[in-house]
mmCIF file with all atom_site columns, C-alpha atoms in Angstrom:
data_model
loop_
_atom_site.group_PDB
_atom_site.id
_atom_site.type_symbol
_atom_site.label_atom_id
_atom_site.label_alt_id
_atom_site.label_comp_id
_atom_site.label_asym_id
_atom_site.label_entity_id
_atom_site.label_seq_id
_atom_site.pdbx_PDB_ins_code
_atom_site.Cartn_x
_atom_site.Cartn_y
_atom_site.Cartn_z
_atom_site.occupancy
_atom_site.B_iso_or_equiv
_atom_site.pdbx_formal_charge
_atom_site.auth_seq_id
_atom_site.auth_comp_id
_atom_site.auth_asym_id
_atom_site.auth_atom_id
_atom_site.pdbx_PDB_model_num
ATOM 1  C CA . UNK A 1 1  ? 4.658   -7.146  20.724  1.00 61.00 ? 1  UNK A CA 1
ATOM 2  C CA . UNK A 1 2  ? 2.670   -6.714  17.347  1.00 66.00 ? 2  UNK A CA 1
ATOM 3  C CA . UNK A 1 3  ? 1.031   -3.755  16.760  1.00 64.00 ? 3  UNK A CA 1
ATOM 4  C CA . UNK A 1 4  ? -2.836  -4.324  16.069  1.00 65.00 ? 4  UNK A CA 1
ATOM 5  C CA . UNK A 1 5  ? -3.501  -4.141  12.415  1.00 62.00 ? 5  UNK A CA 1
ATOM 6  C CA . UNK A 1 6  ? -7.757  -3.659  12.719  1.00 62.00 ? 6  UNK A CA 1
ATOM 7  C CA . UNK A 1 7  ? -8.910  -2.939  9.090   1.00 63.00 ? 7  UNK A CA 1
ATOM 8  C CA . UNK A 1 8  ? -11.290 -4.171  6.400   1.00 63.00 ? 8  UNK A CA 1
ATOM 9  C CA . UNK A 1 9  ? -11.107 -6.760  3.688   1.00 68.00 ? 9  UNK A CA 1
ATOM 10 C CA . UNK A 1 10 ? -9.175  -4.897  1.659   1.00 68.00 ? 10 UNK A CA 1
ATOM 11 C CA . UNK A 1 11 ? -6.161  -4.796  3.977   1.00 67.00 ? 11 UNK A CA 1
ATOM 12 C CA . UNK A 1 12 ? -6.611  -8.373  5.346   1.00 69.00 ? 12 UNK A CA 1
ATOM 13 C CA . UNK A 1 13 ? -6.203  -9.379  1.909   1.00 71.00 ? 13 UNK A CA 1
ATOM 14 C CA . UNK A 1 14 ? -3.058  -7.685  1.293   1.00 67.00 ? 14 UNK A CA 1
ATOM 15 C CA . UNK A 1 15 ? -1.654  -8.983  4.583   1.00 67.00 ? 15 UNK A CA 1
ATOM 16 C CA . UNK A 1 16 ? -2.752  -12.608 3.581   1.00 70.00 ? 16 UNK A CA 1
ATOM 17 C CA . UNK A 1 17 ? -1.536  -12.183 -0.107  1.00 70.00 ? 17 UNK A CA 1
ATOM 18 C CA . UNK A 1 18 ? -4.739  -12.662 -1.629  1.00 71.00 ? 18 UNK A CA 1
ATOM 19 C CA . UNK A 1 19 ? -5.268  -9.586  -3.554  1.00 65.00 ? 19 UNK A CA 1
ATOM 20 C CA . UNK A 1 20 ? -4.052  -9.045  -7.049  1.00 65.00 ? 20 UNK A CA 1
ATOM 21 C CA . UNK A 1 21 ? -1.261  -6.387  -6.909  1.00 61.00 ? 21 UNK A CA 1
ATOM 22 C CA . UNK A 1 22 ? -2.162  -4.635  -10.320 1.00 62.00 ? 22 UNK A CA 1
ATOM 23 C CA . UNK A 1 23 ? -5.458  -3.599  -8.982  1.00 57.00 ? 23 UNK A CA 1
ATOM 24 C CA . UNK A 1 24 ? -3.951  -1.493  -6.432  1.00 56.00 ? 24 UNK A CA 1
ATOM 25 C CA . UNK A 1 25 ? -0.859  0.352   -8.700  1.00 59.00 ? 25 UNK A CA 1
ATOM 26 C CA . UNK A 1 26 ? -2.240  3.358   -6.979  1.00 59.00 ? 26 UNK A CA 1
ATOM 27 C CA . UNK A 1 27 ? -0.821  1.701   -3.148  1.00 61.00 ? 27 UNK A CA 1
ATOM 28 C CA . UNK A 1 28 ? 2.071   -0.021  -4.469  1.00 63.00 ? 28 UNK A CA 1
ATOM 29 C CA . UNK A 1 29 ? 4.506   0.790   -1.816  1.00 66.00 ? 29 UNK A CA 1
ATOM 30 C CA . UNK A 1 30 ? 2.454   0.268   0.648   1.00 68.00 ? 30 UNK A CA 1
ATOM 31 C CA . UNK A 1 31 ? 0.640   -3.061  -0.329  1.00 68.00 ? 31 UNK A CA 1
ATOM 32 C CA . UNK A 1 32 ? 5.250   -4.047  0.069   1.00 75.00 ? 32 UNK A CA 1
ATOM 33 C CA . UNK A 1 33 ? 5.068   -2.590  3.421   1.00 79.00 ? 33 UNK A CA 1
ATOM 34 C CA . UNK A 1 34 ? 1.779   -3.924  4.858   1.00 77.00 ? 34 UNK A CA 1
ATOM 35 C CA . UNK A 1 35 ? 2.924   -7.470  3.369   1.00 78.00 ? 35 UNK A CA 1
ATOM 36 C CA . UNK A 1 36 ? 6.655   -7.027  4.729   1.00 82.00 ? 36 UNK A CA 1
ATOM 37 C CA . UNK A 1 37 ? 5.352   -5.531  7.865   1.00 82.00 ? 37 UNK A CA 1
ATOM 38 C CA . UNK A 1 38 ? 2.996   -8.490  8.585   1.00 81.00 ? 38 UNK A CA 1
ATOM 39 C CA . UNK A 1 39 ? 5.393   -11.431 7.289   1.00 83.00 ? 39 UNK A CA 1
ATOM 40 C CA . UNK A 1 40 ? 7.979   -10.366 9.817   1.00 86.00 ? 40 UNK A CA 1
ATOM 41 C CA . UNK A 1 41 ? 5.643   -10.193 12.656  1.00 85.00 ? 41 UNK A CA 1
ATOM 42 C CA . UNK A 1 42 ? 5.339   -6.470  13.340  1.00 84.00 ? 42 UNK A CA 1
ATOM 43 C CA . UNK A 1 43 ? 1.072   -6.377  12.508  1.00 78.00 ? 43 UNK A CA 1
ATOM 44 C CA . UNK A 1 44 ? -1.604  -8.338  14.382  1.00 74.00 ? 44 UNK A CA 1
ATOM 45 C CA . UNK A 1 45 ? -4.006  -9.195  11.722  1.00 71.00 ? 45 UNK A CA 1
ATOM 46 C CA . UNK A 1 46 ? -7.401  -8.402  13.264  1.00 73.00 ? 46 UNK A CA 1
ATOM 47 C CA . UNK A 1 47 ? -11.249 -8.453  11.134  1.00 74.00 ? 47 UNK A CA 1
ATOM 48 C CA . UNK A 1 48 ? -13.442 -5.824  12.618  1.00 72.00 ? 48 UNK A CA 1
ATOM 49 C CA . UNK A 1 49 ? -16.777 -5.504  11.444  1.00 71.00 ? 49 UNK A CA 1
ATOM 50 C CA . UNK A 1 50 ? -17.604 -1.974  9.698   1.00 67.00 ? 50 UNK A CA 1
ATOM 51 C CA . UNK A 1 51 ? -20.082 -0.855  12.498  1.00 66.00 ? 51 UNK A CA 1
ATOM 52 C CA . UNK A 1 52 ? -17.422 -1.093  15.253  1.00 71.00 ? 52 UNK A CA 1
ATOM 53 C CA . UNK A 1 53 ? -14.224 0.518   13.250  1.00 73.00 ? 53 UNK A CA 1
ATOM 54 C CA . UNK A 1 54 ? -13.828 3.803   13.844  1.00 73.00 ? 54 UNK A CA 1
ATOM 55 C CA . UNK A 1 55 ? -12.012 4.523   10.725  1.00 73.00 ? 55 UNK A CA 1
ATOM 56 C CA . UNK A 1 56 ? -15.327 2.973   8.917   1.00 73.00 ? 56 UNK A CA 1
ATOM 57 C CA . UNK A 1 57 ? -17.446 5.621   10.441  1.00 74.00 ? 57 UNK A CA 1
ATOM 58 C CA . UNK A 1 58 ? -16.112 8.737   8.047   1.00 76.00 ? 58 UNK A CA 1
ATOM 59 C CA . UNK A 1 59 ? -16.362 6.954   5.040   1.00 77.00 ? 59 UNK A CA 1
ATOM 60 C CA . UNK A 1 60 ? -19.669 5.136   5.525   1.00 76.00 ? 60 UNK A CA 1
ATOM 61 C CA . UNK A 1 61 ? -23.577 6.627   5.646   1.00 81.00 ? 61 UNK A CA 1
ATOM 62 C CA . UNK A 1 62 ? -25.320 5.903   8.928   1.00 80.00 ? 62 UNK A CA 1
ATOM 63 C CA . UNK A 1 63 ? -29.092 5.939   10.191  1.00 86.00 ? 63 UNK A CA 1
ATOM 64 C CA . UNK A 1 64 ? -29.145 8.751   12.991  1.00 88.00 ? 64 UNK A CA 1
ATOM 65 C CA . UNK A 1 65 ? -29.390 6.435   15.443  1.00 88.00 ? 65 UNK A CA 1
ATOM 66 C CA . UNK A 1 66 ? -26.410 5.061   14.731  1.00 83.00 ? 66 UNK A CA 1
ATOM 67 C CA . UNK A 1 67 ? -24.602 8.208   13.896  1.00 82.00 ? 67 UNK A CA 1
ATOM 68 C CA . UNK A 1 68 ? -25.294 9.150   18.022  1.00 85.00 ? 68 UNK A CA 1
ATOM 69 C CA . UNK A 1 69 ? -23.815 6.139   19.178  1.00 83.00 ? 69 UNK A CA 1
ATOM 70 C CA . UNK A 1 70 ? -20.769 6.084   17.016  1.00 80.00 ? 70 UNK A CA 1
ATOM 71 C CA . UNK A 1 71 ? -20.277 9.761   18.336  1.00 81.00 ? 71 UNK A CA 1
ATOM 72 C CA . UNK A 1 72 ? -20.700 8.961   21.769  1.00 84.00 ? 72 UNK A CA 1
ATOM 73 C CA . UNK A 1 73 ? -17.898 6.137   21.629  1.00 79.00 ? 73 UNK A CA 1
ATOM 74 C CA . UNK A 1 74 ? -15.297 8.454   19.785  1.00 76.00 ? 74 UNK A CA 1
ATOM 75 C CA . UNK A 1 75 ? -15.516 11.524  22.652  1.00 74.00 ? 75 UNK A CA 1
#
C-alpha cells in the first residue's frame, strides 16, 4: 500500500514532473527521490489545502481564531 504523500504545490509538482529542476539545486536529491519514490508507486499523491495541513500550520500566520482550532486538532 502507498504511503500518503499530503503536501503543497511545490511537492505535487515535483511528483508530477512539472517543476524546473534548476530552481530547486538546493533539494536535488530529494526532488530524485520524491520523483523515483512516486513513479514506482511507493507515494499517494494527495492536494491538501493549507488550512487543513498540519505541516502548513508552523510556517504560516494565522488569525487567533484560527490559531485555537488548529491547536485543538494537533493535541
Amino acid at each position: 500500500m502507498p504511503a500518503p504523500a499530503i503536501s503543497d504545490n511545490t511537492c505535487r509538482s515535483i511528483v508530477h514532473d512539472t517543476v524546473k529542476l534548476k530552481k530547486f539545486k538546493a533539494i536535488d536529491m530529494r526532488y530524485h527521490w520524491i520523483r523515483n519514490c512516486a513513479n514506482m508507486g511507493h507515494l499517494a499523491k494527495e492536494n491538501m489545502a493549507g488550512k487543513e495541513n498540519m505541516a502548513d500550520y508552523f510556517t504560516k500566520i494565522y488569525s487567533e481564531r484560527n490559531q485555537l482550532g488548529i491547536r485543538r486538532r494537533i493535541r
